[in-house]
CSV table of C-alpha atoms in Angstrom, one decimal:
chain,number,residue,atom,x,y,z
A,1,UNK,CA,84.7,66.8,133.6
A,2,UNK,CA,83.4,70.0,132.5
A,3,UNK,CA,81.0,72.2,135.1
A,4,UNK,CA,78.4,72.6,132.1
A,5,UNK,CA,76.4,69.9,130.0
A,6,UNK,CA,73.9,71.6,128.3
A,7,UNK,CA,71.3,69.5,129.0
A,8,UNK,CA,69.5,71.8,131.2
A,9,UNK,CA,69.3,74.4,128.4
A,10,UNK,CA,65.6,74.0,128.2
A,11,UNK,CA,64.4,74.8,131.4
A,12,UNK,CA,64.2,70.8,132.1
A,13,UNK,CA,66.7,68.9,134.7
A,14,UNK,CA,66.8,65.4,135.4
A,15,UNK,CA,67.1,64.8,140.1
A,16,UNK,CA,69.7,62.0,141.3
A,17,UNK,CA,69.3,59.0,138.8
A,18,UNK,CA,65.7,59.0,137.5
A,19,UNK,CA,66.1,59.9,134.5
A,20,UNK,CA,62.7,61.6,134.8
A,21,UNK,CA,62.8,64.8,133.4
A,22,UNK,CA,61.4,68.1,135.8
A,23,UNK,CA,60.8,71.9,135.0
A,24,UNK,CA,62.9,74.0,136.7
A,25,UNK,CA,60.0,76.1,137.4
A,26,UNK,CA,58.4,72.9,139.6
A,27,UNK,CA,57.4,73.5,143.2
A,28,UNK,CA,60.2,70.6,143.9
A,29,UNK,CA,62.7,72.7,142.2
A,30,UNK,CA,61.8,75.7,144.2
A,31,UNK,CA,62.2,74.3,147.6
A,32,UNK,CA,65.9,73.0,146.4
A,33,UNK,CA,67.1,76.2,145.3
A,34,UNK,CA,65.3,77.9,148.4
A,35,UNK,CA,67.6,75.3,150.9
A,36,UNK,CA,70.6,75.8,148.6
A,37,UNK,CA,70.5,79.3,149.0
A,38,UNK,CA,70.4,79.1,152.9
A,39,UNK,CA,72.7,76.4,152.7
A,40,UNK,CA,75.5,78.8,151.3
A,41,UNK,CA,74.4,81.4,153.1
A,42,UNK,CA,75.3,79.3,156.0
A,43,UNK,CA,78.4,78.9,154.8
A,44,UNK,CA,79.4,82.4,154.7
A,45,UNK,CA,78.1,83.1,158.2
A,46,UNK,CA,80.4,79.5,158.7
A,47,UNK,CA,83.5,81.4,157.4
A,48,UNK,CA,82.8,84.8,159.2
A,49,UNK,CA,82.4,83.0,162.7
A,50,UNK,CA,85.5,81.2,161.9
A,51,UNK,CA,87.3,84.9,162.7
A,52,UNK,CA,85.7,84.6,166.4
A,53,UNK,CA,87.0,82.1,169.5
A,54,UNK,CA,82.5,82.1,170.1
A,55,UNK,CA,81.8,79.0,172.0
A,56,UNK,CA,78.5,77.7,173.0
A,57,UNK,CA,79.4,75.8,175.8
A,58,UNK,CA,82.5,74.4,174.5
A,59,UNK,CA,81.4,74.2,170.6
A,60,UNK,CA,82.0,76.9,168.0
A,61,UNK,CA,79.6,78.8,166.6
A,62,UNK,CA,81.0,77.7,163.6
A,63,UNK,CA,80.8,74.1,164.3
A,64,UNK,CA,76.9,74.4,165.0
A,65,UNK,CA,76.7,76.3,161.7
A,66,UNK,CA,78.3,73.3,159.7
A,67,UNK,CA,76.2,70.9,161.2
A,68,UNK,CA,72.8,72.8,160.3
A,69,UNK,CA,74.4,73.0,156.2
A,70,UNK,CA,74.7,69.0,156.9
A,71,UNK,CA,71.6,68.8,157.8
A,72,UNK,CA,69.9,70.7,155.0
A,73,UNK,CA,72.4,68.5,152.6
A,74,UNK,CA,70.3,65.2,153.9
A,75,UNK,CA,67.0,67.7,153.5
A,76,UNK,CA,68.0,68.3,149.9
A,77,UNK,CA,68.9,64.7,149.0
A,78,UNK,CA,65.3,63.4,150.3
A,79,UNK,CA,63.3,66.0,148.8
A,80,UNK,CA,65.0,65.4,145.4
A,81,UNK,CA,64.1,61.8,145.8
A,82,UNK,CA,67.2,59.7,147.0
A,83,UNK,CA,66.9,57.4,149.6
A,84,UNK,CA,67.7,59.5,153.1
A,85,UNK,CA,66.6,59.4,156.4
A,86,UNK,CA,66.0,62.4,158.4
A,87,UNK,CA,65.9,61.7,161.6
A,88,UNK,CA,64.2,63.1,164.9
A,89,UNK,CA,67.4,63.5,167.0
A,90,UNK,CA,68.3,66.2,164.3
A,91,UNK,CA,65.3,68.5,165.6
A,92,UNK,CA,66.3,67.4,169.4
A,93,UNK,CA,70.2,68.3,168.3
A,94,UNK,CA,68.6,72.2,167.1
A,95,UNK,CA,66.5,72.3,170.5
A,96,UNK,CA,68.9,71.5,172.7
A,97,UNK,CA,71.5,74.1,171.2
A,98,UNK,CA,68.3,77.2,171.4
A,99,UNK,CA,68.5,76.3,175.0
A,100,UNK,CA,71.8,75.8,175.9
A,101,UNK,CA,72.4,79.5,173.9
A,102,UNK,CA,69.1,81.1,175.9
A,103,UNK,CA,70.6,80.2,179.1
A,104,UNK,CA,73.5,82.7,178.7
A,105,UNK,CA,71.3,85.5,177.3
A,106,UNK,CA,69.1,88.3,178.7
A,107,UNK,CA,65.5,87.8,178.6
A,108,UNK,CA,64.1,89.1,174.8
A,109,UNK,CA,61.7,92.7,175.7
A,110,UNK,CA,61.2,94.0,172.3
A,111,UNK,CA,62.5,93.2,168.7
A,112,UNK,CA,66.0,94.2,167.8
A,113,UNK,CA,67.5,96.1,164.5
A,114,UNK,CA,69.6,93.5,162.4
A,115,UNK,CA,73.3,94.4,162.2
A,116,UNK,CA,74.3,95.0,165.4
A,117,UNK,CA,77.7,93.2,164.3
A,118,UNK,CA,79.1,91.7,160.4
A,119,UNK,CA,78.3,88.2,162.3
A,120,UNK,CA,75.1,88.6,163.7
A,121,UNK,CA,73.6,90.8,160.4
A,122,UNK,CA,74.5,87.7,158.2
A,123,UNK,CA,72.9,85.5,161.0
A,124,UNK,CA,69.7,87.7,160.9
A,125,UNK,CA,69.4,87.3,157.2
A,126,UNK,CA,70.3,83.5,156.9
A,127,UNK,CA,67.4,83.3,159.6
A,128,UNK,CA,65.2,85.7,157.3
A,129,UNK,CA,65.9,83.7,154.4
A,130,UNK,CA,65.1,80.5,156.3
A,131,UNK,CA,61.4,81.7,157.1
A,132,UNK,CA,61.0,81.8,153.1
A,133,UNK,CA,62.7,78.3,152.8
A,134,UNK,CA,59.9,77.0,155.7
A,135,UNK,CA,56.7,78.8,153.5
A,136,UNK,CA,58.3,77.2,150.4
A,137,UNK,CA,58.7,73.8,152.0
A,138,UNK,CA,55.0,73.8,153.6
A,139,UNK,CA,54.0,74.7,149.9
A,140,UNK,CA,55.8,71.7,149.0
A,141,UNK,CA,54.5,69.5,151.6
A,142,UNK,CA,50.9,70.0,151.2
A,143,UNK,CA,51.3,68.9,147.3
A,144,UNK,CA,53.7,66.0,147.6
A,145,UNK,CA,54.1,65.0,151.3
A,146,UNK,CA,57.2,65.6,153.1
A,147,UNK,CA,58.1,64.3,156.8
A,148,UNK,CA,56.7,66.4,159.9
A,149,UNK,CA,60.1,65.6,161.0
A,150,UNK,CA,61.6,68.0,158.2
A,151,UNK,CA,58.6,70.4,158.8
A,152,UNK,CA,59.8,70.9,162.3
A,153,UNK,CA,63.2,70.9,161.7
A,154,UNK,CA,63.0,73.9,159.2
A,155,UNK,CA,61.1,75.9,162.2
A,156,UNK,CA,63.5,75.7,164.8
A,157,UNK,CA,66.3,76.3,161.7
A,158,UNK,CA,64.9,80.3,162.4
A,159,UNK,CA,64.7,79.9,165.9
A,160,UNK,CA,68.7,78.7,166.7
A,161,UNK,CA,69.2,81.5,164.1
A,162,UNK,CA,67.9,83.8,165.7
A,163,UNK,CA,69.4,82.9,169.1
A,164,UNK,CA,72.6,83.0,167.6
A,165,UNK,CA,72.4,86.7,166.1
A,166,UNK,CA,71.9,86.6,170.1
A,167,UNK,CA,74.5,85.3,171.4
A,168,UNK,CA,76.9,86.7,168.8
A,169,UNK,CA,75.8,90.1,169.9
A,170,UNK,CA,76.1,89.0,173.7
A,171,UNK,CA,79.4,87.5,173.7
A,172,UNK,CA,80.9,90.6,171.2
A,173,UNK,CA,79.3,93.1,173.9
A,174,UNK,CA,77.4,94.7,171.4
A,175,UNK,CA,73.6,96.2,172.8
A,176,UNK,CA,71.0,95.1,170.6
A,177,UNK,CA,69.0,98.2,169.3
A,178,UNK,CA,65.5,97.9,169.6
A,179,UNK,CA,62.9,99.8,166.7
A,180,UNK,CA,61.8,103.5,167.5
A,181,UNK,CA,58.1,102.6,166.4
């Protein structure tokens, strides 16, 4: 099997087994790329946190990484129509992680420069680049529909982000630098 068909030559592509033929330039289209990007963004944050024995309470940072990609996989696969169900323990599963994760941090004070470490830099990006795939998703949502379940899921995505450029920074012993406004 070759990796190219042609078919999508002229800025049409065809989702799952429709046979229905979209513009690559279609809101629908957007969103996908926007959670494939994140999605492999993930996964080099995945592989860079492989390097580090960073446990939240007995689960790698890692692990939790590969768990948010499957997630966005089942996110991808219902928004370009196949049959998925995306359920609420998935949102439950990001909140209870955020909260396991805050409870071995300092309280937040001010805003913190990204980059503190390789690790958490790429973390602060993936959850930079996950507030764009939310505002692309809403766009999304209030022309076609889409589940308040995936709506809420995409906002805590940041959020467990964001704690993890945390913890990463916490556990390395690194001190989060805060702006000179």
């Amino acid at each position: 099997m070759t990796l190219f068909t042609g078919k999508g030559d002229n800025g049409k592509t065809t989702l799952f087994d429709s046979g229905e033929r979209i513009s690559k330039t279609s809101c629908q289209m957007d969103v996908l790329g926007s959670l494939d990007e994140i999605n492999t963004l993930l996964g080099v944050c995945k592989a860079r946190a492989r390097n580090l024995d960073t446990k939240v309470r007995g689960v790698s940072v890692s692990d939790i990484l590969e768990q948010l990609q499957q997630d966005l996989f089942v996110i991808q696969a219902i928004i370009a129509g196949a049959p998925k169900e995306f359920t609420e323990n998935r949102i439950k599963y990001l909140e209870r992680n955020i909260e396991l994760i805050e409870k071995d941090l300092p309280e937040i004070k001010t805003f913190f420069l990204a980059g503190a470490t390789e690790l958490s830099g790429l973390l602060d990006y993936a959850r930079a680049v996950s507030r764009r795939v939310e505002r692309v998703l809403i766009s999304f949502a209030e022309k076609e529909g889409l589940s308040a379940g995936i709506l809420q899921y995409t906002n805590r995505l940041s959020s467990i982000l964001y704690a993890l450029v945390r913890f990463v920074n916490h556990k390395q012993g690194v001190e989060e630098v805060p702006p000179r406004y």
